[in-house]
CSV table of C-alpha atoms and ligand atoms in Angstrom, one decimal:
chain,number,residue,atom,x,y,z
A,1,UNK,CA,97.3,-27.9,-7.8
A,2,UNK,CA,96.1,-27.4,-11.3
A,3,UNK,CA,92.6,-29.6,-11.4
A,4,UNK,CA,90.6,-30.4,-8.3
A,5,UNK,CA,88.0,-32.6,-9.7
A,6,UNK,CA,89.2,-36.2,-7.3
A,7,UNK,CA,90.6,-37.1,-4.0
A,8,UNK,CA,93.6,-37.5,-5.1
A,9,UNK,CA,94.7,-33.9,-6.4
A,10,UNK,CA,94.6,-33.1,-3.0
A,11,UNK,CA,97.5,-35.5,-1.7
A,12,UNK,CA,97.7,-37.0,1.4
A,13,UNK,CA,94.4,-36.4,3.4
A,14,UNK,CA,95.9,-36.2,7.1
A,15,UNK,CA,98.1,-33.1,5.7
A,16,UNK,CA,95.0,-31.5,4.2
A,17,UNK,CA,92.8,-31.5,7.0
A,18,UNK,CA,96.0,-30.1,9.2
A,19,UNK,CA,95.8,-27.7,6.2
A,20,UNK,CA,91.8,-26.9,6.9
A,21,UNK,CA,92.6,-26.3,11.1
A,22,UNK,CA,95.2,-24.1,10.0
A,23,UNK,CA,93.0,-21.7,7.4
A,24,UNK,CA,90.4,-22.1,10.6
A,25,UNK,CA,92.9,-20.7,12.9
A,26,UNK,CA,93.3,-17.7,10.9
A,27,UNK,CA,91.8,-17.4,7.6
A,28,UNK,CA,93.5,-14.4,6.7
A,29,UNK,CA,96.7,-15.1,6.8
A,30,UNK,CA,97.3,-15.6,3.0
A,31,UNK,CA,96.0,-12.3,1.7
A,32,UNK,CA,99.2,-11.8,-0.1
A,33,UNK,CA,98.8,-15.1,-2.3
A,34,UNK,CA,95.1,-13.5,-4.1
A,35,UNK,CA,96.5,-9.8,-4.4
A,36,UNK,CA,95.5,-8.5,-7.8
A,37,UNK,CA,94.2,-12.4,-8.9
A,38,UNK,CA,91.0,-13.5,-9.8
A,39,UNK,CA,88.8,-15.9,-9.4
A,40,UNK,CA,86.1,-16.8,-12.2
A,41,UNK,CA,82.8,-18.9,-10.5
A,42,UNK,CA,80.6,-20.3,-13.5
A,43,UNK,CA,77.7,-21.7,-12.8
A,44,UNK,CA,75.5,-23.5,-15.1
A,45,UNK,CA,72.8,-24.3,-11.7
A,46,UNK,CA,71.6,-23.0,-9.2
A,47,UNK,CA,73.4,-22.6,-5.8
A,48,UNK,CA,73.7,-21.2,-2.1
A,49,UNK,CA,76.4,-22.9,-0.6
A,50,UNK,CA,78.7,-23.1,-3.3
A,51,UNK,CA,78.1,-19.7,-4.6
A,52,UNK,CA,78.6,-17.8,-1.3
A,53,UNK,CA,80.8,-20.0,0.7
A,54,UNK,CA,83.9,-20.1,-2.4
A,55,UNK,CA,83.4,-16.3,-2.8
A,56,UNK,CA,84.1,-16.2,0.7
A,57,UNK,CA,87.2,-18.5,0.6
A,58,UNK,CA,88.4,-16.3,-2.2
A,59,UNK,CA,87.6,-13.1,-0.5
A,60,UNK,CA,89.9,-14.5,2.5
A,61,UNK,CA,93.0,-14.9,0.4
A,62,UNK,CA,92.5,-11.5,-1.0
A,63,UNK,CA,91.8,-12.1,-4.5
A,64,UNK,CA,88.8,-10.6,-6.3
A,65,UNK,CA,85.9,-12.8,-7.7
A,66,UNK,CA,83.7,-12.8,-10.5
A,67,UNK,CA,80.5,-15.0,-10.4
A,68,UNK,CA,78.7,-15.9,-13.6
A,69,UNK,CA,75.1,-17.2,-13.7
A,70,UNK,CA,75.0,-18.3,-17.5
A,71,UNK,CA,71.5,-18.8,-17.5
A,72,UNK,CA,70.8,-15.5,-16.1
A,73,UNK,CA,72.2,-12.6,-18.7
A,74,UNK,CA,74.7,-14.5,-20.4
A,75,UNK,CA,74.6,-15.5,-24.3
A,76,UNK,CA,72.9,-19.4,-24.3
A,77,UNK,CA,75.7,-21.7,-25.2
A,78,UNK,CA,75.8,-24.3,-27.3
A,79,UNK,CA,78.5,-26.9,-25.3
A,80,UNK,CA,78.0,-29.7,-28.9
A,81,UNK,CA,80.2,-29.3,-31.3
A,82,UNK,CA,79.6,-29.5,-35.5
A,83,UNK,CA,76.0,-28.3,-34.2
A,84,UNK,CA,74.5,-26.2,-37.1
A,85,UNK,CA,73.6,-23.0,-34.8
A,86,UNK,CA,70.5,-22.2,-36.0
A,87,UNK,CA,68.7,-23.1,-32.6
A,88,UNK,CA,68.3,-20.5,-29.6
A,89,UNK,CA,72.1,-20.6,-28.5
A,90,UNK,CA,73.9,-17.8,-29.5
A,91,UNK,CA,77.6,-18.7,-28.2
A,92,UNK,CA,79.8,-21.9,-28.7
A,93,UNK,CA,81.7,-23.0,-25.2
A,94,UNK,CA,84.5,-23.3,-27.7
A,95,UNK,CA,84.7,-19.5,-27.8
A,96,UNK,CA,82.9,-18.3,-24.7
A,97,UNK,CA,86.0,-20.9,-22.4
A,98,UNK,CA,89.2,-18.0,-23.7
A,99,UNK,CA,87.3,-15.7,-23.6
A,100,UNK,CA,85.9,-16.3,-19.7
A,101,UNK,CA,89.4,-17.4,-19.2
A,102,UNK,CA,91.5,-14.3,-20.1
A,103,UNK,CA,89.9,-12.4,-17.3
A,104,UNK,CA,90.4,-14.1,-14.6
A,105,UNK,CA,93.3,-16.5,-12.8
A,106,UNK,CA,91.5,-19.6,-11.5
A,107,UNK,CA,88.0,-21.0,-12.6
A,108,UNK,CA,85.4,-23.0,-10.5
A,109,UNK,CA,82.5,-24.7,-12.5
A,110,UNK,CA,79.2,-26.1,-11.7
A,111,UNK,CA,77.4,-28.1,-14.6
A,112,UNK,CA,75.2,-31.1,-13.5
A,113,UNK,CA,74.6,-34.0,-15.0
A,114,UNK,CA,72.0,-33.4,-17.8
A,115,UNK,CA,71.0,-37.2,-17.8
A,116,UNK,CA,70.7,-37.1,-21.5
A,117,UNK,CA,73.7,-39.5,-21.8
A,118,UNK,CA,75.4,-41.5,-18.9
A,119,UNK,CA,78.4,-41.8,-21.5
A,120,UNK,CA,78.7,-37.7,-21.8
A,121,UNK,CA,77.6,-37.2,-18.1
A,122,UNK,CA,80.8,-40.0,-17.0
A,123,UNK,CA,83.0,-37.8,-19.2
A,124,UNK,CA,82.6,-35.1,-18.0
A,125,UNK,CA,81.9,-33.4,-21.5
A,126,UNK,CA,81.8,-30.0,-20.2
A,127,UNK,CA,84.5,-30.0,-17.3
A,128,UNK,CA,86.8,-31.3,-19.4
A,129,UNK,CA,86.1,-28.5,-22.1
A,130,UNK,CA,87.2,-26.3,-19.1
A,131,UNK,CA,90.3,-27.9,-18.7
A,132,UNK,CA,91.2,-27.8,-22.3
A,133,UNK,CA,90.4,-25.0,-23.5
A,134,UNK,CA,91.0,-22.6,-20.6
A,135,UNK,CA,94.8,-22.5,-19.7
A,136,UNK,CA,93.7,-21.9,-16.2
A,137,UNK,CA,93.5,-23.9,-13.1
A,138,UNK,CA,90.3,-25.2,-12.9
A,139,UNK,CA,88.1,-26.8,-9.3
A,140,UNK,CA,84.6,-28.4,-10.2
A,141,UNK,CA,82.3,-27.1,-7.8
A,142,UNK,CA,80.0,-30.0,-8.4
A,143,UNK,CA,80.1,-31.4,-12.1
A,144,UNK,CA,78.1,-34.4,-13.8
A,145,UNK,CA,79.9,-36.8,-11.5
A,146,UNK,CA,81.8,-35.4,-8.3
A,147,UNK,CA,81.6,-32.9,-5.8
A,148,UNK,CA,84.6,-32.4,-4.6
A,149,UNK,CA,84.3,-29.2,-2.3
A,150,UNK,CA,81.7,-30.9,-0.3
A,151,UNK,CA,83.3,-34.4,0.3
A,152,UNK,CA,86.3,-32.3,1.7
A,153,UNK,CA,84.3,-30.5,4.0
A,154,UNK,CA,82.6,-33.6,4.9
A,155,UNK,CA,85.8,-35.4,5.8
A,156,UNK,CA,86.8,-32.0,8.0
A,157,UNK,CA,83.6,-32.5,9.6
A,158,UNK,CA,83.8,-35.8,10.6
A,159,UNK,CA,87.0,-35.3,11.6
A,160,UNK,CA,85.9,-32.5,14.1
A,161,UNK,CA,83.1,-34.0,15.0
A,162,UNK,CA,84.9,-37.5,16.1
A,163,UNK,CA,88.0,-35.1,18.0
A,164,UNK,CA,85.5,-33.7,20.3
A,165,UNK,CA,84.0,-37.6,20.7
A,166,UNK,CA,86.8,-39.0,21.3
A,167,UNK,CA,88.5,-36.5,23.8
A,168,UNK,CA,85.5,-36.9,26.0
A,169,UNK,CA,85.9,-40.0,27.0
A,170,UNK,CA,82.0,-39.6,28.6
A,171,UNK,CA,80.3,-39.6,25.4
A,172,UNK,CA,82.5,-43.1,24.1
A,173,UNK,CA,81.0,-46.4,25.2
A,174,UNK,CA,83.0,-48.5,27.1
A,175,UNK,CA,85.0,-50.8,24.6
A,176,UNK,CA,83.7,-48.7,21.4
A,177,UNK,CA,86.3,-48.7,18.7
A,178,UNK,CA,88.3,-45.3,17.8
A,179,UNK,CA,87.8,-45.9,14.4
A,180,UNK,CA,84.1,-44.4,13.6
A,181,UNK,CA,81.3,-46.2,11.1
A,182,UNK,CA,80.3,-43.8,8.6
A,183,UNK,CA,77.1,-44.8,6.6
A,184,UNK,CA,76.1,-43.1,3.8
A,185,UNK,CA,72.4,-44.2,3.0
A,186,UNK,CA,70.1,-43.2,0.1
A,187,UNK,CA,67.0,-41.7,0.9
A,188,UNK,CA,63.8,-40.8,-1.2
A,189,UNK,CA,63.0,-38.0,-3.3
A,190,UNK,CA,60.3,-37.0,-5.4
A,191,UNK,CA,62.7,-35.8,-8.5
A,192,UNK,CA,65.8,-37.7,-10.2
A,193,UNK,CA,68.9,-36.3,-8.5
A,194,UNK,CA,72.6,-36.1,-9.6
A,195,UNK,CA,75.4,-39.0,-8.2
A,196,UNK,CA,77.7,-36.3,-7.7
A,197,UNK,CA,77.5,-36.2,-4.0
A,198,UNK,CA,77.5,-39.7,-3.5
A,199,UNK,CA,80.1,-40.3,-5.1
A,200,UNK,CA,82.7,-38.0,-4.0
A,201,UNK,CA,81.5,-39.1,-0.7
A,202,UNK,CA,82.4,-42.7,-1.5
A,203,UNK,CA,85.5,-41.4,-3.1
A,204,UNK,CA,86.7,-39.8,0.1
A,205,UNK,CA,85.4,-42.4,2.6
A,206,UNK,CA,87.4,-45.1,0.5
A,207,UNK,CA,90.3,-43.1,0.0
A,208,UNK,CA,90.5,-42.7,4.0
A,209,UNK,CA,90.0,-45.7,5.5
A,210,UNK,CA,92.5,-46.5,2.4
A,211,UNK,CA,95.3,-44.5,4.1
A,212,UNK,CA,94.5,-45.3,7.5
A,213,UNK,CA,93.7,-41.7,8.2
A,214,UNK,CA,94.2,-41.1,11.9
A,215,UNK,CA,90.7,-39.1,13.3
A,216,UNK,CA,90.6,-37.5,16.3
A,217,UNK,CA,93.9,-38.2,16.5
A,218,UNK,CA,93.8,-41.7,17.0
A,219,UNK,CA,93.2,-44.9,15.3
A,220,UNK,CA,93.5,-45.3,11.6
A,221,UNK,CA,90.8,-44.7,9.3
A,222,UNK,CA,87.0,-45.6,9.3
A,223,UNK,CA,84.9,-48.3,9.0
A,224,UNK,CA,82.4,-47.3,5.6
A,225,UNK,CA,79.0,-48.5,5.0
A,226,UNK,CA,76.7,-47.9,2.1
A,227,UNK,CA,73.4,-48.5,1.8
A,228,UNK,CA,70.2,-48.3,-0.6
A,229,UNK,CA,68.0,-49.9,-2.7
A,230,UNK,CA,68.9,-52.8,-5.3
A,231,UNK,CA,69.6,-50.7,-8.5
A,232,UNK,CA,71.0,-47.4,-7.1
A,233,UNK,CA,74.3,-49.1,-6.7
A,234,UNK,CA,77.1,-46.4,-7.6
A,235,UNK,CA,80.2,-46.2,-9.8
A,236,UNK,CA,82.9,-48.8,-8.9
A,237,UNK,CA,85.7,-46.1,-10.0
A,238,UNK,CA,84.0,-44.2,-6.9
A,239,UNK,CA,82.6,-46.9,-4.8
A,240,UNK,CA,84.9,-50.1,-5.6
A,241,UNK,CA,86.2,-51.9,-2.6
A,242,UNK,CA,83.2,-50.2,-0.6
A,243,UNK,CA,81.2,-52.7,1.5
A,244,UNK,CA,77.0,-52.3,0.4
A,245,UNK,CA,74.7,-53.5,2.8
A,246,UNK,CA,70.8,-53.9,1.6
A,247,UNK,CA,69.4,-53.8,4.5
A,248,UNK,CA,69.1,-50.2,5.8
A,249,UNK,CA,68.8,-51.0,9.3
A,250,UNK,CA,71.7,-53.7,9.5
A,251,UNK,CA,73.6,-50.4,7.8
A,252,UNK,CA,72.8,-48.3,10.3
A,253,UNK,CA,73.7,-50.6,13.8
A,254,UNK,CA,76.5,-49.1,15.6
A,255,UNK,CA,77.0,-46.2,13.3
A,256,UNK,CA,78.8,-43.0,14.1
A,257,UNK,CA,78.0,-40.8,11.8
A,258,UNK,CA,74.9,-41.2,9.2
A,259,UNK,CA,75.2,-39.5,5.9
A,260,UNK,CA,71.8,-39.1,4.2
A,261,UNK,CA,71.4,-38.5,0.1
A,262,UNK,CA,69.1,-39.3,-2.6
A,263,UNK,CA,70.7,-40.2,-6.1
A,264,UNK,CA,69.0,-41.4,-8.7
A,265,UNK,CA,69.8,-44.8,-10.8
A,266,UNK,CA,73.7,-44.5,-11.9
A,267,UNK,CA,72.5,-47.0,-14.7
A,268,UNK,CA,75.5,-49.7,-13.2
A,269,UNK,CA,73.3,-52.9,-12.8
A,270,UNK,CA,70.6,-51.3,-14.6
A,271,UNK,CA,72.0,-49.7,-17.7
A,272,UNK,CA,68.8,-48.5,-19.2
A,273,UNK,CA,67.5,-47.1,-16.1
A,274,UNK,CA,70.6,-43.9,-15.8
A,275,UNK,CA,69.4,-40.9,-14.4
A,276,UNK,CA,65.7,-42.4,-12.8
A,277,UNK,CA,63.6,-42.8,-10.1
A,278,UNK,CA,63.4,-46.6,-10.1
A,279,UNK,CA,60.2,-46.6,-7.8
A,280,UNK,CA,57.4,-43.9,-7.0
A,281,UNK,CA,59.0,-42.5,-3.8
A,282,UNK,CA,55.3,-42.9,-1.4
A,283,UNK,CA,56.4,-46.8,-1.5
A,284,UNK,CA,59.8,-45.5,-0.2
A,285,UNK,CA,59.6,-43.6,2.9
A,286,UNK,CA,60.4,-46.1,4.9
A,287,UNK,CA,64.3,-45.0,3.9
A,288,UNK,CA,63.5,-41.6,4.8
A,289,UNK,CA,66.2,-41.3,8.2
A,290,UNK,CA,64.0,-40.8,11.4
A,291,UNK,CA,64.3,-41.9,15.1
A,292,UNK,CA,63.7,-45.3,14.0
A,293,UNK,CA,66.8,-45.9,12.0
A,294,UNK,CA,68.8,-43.5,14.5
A,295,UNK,CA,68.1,-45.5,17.3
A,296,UNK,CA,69.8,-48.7,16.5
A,297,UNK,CA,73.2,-46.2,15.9
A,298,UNK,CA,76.0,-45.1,18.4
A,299,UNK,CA,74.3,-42.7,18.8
A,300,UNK,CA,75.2,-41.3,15.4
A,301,UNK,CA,75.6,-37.8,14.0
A,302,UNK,CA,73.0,-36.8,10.9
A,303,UNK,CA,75.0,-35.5,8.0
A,304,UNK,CA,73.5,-34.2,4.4
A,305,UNK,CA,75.1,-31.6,2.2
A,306,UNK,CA,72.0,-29.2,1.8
A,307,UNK,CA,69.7,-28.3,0.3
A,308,UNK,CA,67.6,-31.2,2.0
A,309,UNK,CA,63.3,-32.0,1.6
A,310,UNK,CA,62.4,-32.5,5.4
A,311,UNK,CA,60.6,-35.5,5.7
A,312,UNK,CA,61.5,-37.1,3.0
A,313,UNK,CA,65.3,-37.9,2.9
A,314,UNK,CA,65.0,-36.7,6.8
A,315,UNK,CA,62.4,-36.1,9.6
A,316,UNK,CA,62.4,-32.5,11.4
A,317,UNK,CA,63.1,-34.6,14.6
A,318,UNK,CA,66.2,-35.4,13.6
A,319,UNK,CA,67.5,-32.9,11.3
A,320,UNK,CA,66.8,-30.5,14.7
A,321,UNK,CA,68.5,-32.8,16.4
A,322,UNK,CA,71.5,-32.6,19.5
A,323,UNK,CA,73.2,-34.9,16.9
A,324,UNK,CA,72.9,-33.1,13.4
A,325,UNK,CA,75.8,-31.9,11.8
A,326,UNK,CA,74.5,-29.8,8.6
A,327,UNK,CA,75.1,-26.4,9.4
A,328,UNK,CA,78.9,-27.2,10.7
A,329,UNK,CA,79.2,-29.1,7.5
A,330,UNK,CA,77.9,-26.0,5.3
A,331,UNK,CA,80.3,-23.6,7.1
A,332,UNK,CA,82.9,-26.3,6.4
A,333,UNK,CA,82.2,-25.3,2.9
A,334,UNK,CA,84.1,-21.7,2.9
A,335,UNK,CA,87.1,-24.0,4.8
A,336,UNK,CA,87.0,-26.6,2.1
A,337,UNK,CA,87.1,-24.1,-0.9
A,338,UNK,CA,89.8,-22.3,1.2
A,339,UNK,CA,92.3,-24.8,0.9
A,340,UNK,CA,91.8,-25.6,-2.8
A,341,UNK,CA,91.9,-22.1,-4.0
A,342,UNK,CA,95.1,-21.6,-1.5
A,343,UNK,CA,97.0,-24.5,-2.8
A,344,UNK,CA,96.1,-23.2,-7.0
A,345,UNK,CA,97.3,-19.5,-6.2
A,346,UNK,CA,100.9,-21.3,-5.1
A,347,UNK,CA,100.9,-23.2,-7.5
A,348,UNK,CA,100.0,-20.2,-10.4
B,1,CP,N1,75.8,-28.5,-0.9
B,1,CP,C1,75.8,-27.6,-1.9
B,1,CP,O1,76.6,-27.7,-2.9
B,1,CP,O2,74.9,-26.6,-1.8
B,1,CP,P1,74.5,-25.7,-3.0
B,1,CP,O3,73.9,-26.5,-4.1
B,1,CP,O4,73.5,-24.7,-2.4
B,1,CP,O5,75.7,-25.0,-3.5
């Protein structure tokens, strides 16, 4: 594997989520594959999860790591090109990408969406400098548009989650279908957040009720539900072919697992609005997920990729919940990042 930026660089999903209970049965295994290798982490924005849990996945392959803040001690770079550089950016990308790149074996990048330009953000202007420029391998670990590492981990979650459901044959409802109803439902948020998560999410839902993927071992696939507000609607190359349904609480009725996340306007049906909060979010907490919405669900799981605003996209109530998922999710991370960084050492 050279790029992990989609779903489909990594293949067939049922074989990578064999892949992820493997690394879980013994991470350590592959020590061999990261001996004297290294792996660069660049991050343009903050992080917790990201930053601690692919260091760990490296770590467990044996390679050594090398995590770079560049806002924090590095040169400011400028990422335009035929910029005059007379401003407060000392470095051009165009330099600084060799350079990073000739000490190290693989590179993961974070750079958000600077909402500046949906047309550079959709690009992926600064990725795809990566790619080009760096002769290495490189995963996004959440760029303008995807986030890759976390939709895997989601997917292993689920996966998990709906093995242990369906095995105990107590906690299924007589006649309920093996095939779970994932909803992924926008929730408010006082600032204007990325569509990275979202649509990875999508990308990966889609992509697995697209190959029939067997969960729990049985079935094929998922039945996937989005909902949110008219104007949020996301990116058909992520979320084409994915049934929307306006009305949260039709969304949620039956559900399996609920996936919360707030992403600000992806500008599709409302070009001019990229990158905003369409509405002051005190007229919208009525999306926030509570016991309300959960109640009309299979008794549904509560996803969300972290870091979350309690009581805004989610209540404490539920968040603390029997049924919430997050903190499995988050140490699905280190699996997710794992498997990626496994499959780009074979591949060096
Ligand atoms: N979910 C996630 O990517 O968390 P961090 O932003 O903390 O890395």
């Amino acid at each position: 594997m050279k790029i992990f930026q989609h779903v489909q660089d990594i293949g067939d999903l049922g074989q990578a989520l064999a892949e992820a209970q493997e690394v879980k049965r013994d991470r350590f295994q592959w020590q061999y594959l990261g001996r004297n290798k290294t792996a660069l982490l660049i991050f343009f924005n903050n992080s917790l999860r990201t930053r601690l849990s692919t260091q760990k996945a490296a770590l467990n392959l044996g390679m050594n790591v090398i995590v770079l803040d560049v806002n924090h001690g590095a040169w400011k770079l400028e990422t335009e090109h035929g910029v005059i550089m007379d401003g407060d950016k000392s470095e051009h990308l165009l330099e600084a990408i060799p350079v990073m790149a000739s000490y190290c074996d693989l590179i993961g990048v974070r750079s958000f969406a600077r909402f500046e330009s949906r047309e550079d953000d959709y690009e992926e202007k600064i990725l795809n400098q990566f790619i080009r420029y760096s002769g290495r391998p490189v995963f996004f670990m959440e760029s303008a548009t995807v986030h890759p590492l976390q939709a895997f981990a989601d997917l292993i979650t689920i996966e998990e989650a709906w093995e242990r459901r369906v095995v105990s044959p107590e906690t299924m409802s007589p006649g309920a279908s093996p095939r779970p109803k994932v909803v992924l439902t926008w929730a408010p948020h006082p600032k204007a957040l990325p569509q990275a998560v979202p649509n990875s999410f999508v990308e990966w839902m889609v992509a697995a009720a697209a190959q029939s993927l067997p969960l729990g071992g049985v079935g094929g696939g998922l039945d996937f539900v989005i909902t949110h507000p008219e104007g949020y609607e996301l990116d058909p190359q992520f979320a084409g072919g994915a049934h929307v349904e306006y009305d949260q609480m039709k969304a949620f009725e039956g559900a399996d697992f609920v996936y919360a996340k707030n992403w600000s306007c992806p500008g599709v049906t409302r070009p001019g609005d990229y990158g905003k909060v369409l509405d002051d979010y005190h007229k919208m907490m009525d999306w926030t997920v509570s016991a309300r919405q959960m109640a009309v669900t299979n008794d549904a799981h509560f996803m969300h990729c972290l870091p979350v605003r309690r009581n805004m996209i989610v209540t404490d109530d539920v968040i603390e919940g029997p049924r919430s998922l997050v903190i499995p999710e988050a140490a699905n991370r280190e699996i997710s990042a794992q498997v990626v960084l496994k499959r780009m050492l074979e591949s060096l």
